[in-house]
Amino acid sequence: MATRGSRAEKVKRIFQQFDVNRDGGLNREEMAALVVAVNPRVKFSDEQINAILDEVFRTYGEFIDGEKGLTYDGLLRTYDDGAGDVDRDFDALGLELKQDITNGISMASEEASSSSIADERVVEPHKKQRTAAWAASPNHGIVFDDTWKIVDDLELLIKRLKMKQAKDGKLKGDNYDVYSDPGWSRELGPSSEISDKRVFWEESGNDYTAFVKDLGVLRNRADAARSREEAFDGHMAIGRVLYEHQLFKEALVSFKRACELQPTDVRPHFRAGNCLYVLGRHSEAKEEFLLAMEAAEAGGNQWAYLLPQILVNLGIALEGEGEYKAAVKALEEAIYMKSDYADAHCDLASALHAMGDDDNAIKEFQKAIDLKPGHVDALYNLGGLYMDMGRYQRASEMYTRVLGVWPNHWRAQLNKAVSLLGAGETEEAKKALKEALKMTNRVELHDAISHLKQLQKKRLKGNGGNNGEEAFIIIEPSKFKTVGEKTMLRQELANALDIRAFQRITRLSRCDVDLLKKEMNENDVPVSYSGSGAPGKSIRKNSLEEILHKLLNFLKPETFVGAVKAINQKILCVLDDSESGRVDLGMFFAVLAPICGGPPDKRKRVAYDALLWRHANEGGGQIKKVDVVGYIKLLRAIYIPSYGDSEILEIHGELDVSMVSLADFLVMFDDRDWGFGIMSTLLKLETGDRNRHGSHICSICRYPIIGSRFKEMKSHFSLCSQCYSEGKVPPAFKQEEYKFKEYASESEAMKDKCMWFTLHSKSSSPSNP
């Protein structure tokens, strides 16, 4: 198998062979000589040669160096994109490397052609000019003339739809969620597979409905073909065109139809799997990739070059389901088959990080970058990993390299500023933030700029100031006292903040709790064994993902990926501790209900109804007390693990089979010591986490205070919720104990201030005679 290094060397030798004037570029004349030389059996007309060159020079315009022509990097990119087979062209030219090269199956990307630049099955020039490179590939391209006509008509339909939606302002193109907040790559395959600029089509309007209707006519034309092979060709081409335009749902329909026509063909399963993954349907994607693998292995050497990419995509789908060990195994196998596969190393690194193996994750990210220095995902993700480890200088270097490839990547620019701040380079951080502000006007950038202004006034570096003093000290919880009943306890706030962070990652707070009730009413799940010993309404995890897709249907596919992963890590790993692959659906709904959207009373009621539903109403309108206790134990184990749950069953009685009404359930649920009383604190965070407090900043992190403000009543310094929950205080205010009062809004603080002045003035004024 040729390594990445040997492939690059072969391309260099080919480039040097045809760079006759040695100016570092292949002009049109030199490029034409290359096309003819590597296709000795094809007799090209001048018109055909010009059409091919027009396509190459247009597609790879970023690699054209003026009059010099296509650079070496550009030629290498054409091979990386599958426009040709390096080994085949190298052999056809009779070239040799100075070192020994191991001969084997070409591992070019999926679009690998049996010829370089042009296909030996000569395509009409006008088709070559207007169609993506895949269409001319002998393995993946268009075979029948009638298919070309269908593609022509489909391109016109898409163009018409795009013009209508753009005119109405419905067509949205942004990359807001291309990267999740932690920064871990979820992009499937090479970056060219899914455009950096995602397009989101508006699917609810009449124009889209009309498009789907017209698309159905084209599909019928494909089905009416003279042979099964031609019908397959038509549906595959329709799917590919739709996929290129990011109409993933419609592309999936076409690939599924192609699967029906030729069930043992690799290509439709592979393509269907890609669509399913982009749509966030990981378990279904996994099944399609497994079918593609079976077909590839049964097909012998014909599809051997595609196996590494199938394995990579399978690994990413497994990771999306939380099956990290299986994902690592698949990705390692892909690398074994194709050691120079940069994307495989990048995705393996992400899977290793998910398993907590950060040392090896760094090594794999670095391998991806060594193979492809401009690998944006690897650079961005490695920057995020360095940030997590506190290696801020290295993190800023990674983000700088991301910006070198993708100059308008505002998240990388913001992260660069934060990492520079962590490294103590305040002035550089300020410059980086200003650059980020030029790219976007998001509110977090303004908060970060305010933060830097405060740091300029009080020069803090890491956990220390200029004179070596500490920037903060951490106080033990017993010394943190509260003033007033409304002030949250420090540990309780810390736990509530963790739950609130989980709500934000999953967006469950935007999922109305009534949707859970609707799912229970519509899901007729039979009672079965989930692996926990007791029978219940259990389902397999892949079916649960479909339910989550309905509950979170407002999410973009990339965001849904992160939500499912978080739910896997926090909830499903506890519910399925026996690793049976099945989950008690009623218990899942009951655990979800308290953190969904809606009034608190309704959330609790739906949790109670879910517990009733899970055992098919064995007790009529009541639940066994032992089941309620078990439920609360799970709630606390999932959402408040720091409290521990070992004594819950012992204190409340594991064998208590008496029945519990809704009123009794609410009393148990709201118990602050043994129930889920933390929900009241969570509700305060939900309703107040957008509150701002004027010019008040946190005395520790120096950020503008958002949410509740915690004021120390003796020294009068203020903390944000996060710093208060972590027990941080300024070192200048060392006291035996600290008394804090919580202000949910600045109006509350003003009332307090007015009352103090009133009392003070009364006590100081002379008494009336």
Tab-separated table of N, CA, C and O in Angstrom, residues 186 277 282-283 286 314-328 351 354-355 541 545 561-570 572-573 579:
chain	number	residue	atom	x	y	z
A	186	ARG	N	-17.378	16.641	14.154
A	186	ARG	CA	-18.387	15.632	13.840
A	186	ARG	C	-18.632	15.608	12.343
A	186	ARG	O	-19.626	15.120	11.883
A	277	TYR	N	-26.367	9.978	8.615
A	277	TYR	CA	-25.507	10.578	9.642
A	277	TYR	C	-25.691	12.096	9.688
A	277	TYR	O	-25.839	12.684	10.755
A	282	HIS	N	-28.067	8.298	13.740
A	282	HIS	CA	-26.816	7.543	13.820
A	282	HIS	C	-26.998	6.042	13.737
A	282	HIS	O	-26.208	5.349	13.087
A	283	SER	N	-27.991	5.521	14.434
A	283	SER	CA	-28.149	4.060	14.465
A	283	SER	C	-28.488	3.517	13.079
A	283	SER	O	-27.980	2.468	12.665
A	286	LYS	N	-25.359	3.632	10.980
A	286	LYS	CA	-24.486	2.502	11.311
A	286	LYS	C	-24.900	1.253	10.541
A	286	LYS	O	-24.045	0.547	9.978
A	314	LEU	N	-18.351	4.587	9.629
A	314	LEU	CA	-18.944	3.692	10.627
A	314	LEU	C	-18.469	4.089	12.022
A	314	LEU	O	-19.262	4.139	12.975
A	315	GLY	N	-17.171	4.373	12.142
A	315	GLY	CA	-16.630	4.774	13.440
A	315	GLY	C	-17.265	6.041	13.967
A	315	GLY	O	-17.597	6.144	15.154
A	316	ILE	N	-17.476	7.022	13.079
A	316	ILE	CA	-18.096	8.278	13.501
A	316	ILE	C	-19.546	8.036	13.939
A	316	ILE	O	-20.014	8.610	14.922
A	317	ALA	N	-20.265	7.182	13.206
A	317	ALA	CA	-21.646	6.872	13.577
A	317	ALA	C	-21.697	6.169	14.933
A	317	ALA	O	-22.563	6.460	15.764
A	318	LEU	N	-20.771	5.251	15.168
A	318	LEU	CA	-20.709	4.556	16.468
A	318	LEU	C	-20.409	5.538	17.589
A	318	LEU	O	-20.991	5.463	18.677
A	319	GLU	N	-19.513	6.474	17.316
A	319	GLU	CA	-19.187	7.477	18.335
A	319	GLU	C	-20.405	8.336	18.648
A	319	GLU	O	-20.654	8.693	19.795
A	320	GLY	N	-21.191	8.645	17.601
A	320	GLY	CA	-22.400	9.431	17.811
A	320	GLY	C	-23.400	8.740	18.708
A	320	GLY	O	-24.206	9.379	19.383
A	321	GLU	N	-23.358	7.409	18.747
A	321	GLU	CA	-24.244	6.635	19.622
A	321	GLU	C	-23.635	6.389	20.994
A	321	GLU	O	-24.232	5.734	21.832
A	322	GLY	N	-22.419	6.867	21.203
A	322	GLY	CA	-21.760	6.631	22.480
A	322	GLY	C	-21.022	5.323	22.571
A	322	GLY	O	-20.530	4.956	23.651
A	323	GLU	N	-20.913	4.595	21.466
A	323	GLU	CA	-20.205	3.315	21.462
A	323	GLU	C	-18.731	3.568	21.128
A	323	GLU	O	-18.242	3.260	20.042
A	324	TYR	N	-18.016	4.129	22.107
A	324	TYR	CA	-16.671	4.632	21.840
A	324	TYR	C	-15.653	3.526	21.565
A	324	TYR	O	-14.791	3.674	20.695
A	325	LYS	N	-15.740	2.428	22.305
A	325	LYS	CA	-14.785	1.340	22.086
A	325	LYS	C	-14.926	0.780	20.671
A	325	LYS	O	-13.932	0.531	19.984
A	326	ALA	N	-16.155	0.564	20.253
A	326	ALA	CA	-16.400	0.046	18.904
A	326	ALA	C	-15.958	1.066	17.851
A	326	ALA	O	-15.420	0.697	16.796
A	327	ALA	N	-16.167	2.361	18.153
A	327	ALA	CA	-15.746	3.410	17.224
A	327	ALA	C	-14.230	3.412	17.065
A	327	ALA	O	-13.708	3.497	15.946
A	328	VAL	N	-13.516	3.306	18.174
A	328	VAL	CA	-12.052	3.284	18.131
A	328	VAL	C	-11.563	2.092	17.316
A	328	VAL	O	-10.650	2.213	16.491
A	351	ALA	N	-12.632	10.223	19.240
A	351	ALA	CA	-13.165	9.073	19.982
A	351	ALA	C	-12.317	8.796	21.224
A	351	ALA	O	-12.843	8.495	22.302
A	354	ALA	N	-13.151	11.271	23.856
A	354	ALA	CA	-14.436	10.945	24.488
A	354	ALA	C	-14.274	9.861	25.550
A	354	ALA	O	-15.021	9.818	26.531
A	355	MET	N	-13.278	8.981	25.368
A	355	MET	CA	-13.007	7.923	26.340
A	355	MET	C	-12.066	8.391	27.450
A	355	MET	O	-11.741	7.630	28.358
A	541	LYS	N	-31.894	1.102	22.062
A	541	LYS	CA	-31.389	2.474	22.037
A	541	LYS	C	-31.584	3.149	20.675
A	541	LYS	O	-31.811	4.347	20.599
A	545	GLU	N	-33.429	6.801	19.868
A	545	GLU	CA	-32.879	7.928	19.119
A	545	GLU	C	-33.926	8.527	18.186
A	545	GLU	O	-33.978	9.745	17.999
A	561	VAL	N	-26.486	15.966	17.059
A	561	VAL	CA	-25.409	15.009	17.327
A	561	VAL	C	-24.868	15.208	18.738
A	561	VAL	O	-24.720	14.265	19.515
A	562	GLY	N	-24.573	16.471	19.092
A	562	GLY	CA	-24.045	16.762	20.420
A	562	GLY	C	-25.042	16.470	21.523
A	562	GLY	O	-24.667	16.002	22.606
A	563	ALA	N	-26.328	16.731	21.245
A	563	ALA	CA	-27.366	16.474	22.250
A	563	ALA	C	-27.479	14.981	22.557
A	563	ALA	O	-27.547	14.575	23.724
A	564	VAL	N	-27.499	14.156	21.516
A	564	VAL	CA	-27.602	12.698	21.708
A	564	VAL	C	-26.395	12.172	22.471
A	564	VAL	O	-26.523	11.333	23.377
A	565	LYS	N	-25.225	12.676	22.125
A	565	LYS	CA	-24.011	12.236	22.814
A	565	LYS	C	-24.084	12.568	24.306
A	565	LYS	O	-23.754	11.745	25.164
A	566	ALA	N	-24.532	13.790	24.639
A	566	ALA	CA	-24.630	14.197	26.037
A	566	ALA	C	-25.651	13.356	26.790
A	566	ALA	O	-25.427	12.963	27.946
A	567	ILE	N	-26.790	13.056	26.148
A	567	ILE	CA	-27.822	12.222	26.790
A	567	ILE	C	-27.297	10.808	27.007
A	567	ILE	O	-27.567	10.170	28.032
A	568	ASN	N	-26.533	10.301	26.052
A	568	ASN	CA	-25.903	8.989	26.210
A	568	ASN	C	-25.004	8.955	27.430
A	568	ASN	O	-25.057	8.026	28.239
A	569	GLN	N	-24.167	9.980	27.552
A	569	GLN	CA	-23.157	10.001	28.613
A	569	GLN	C	-23.759	10.215	29.991
A	569	GLN	O	-23.284	9.645	30.967
A	570	LYS	N	-24.797	11.042	30.074
A	570	LYS	CA	-25.326	11.407	31.393
A	570	LYS	C	-26.495	10.538	31.851
A	570	LYS	O	-26.594	10.206	33.034
A	572	LEU	N	-28.324	7.664	29.669
A	572	LEU	CA	-28.461	6.278	29.222
A	572	LEU	C	-27.438	5.349	29.856
A	572	LEU	O	-27.727	4.167	30.068
A	573	CYS	N	-26.250	5.860	30.156
A	573	CYS	CA	-25.251	4.990	30.781
A	573	CYS	C	-25.683	4.575	32.183
A	573	CYS	O	-25.255	3.532	32.695
A	579	GLU	N	-25.703	-2.746	30.318
A	579	GLU	CA	-25.265	-2.743	28.914
A	579	GLU	C	-26.030	-3.765	28.076
A	579	GLU	O	-25.487	-4.441	27.228
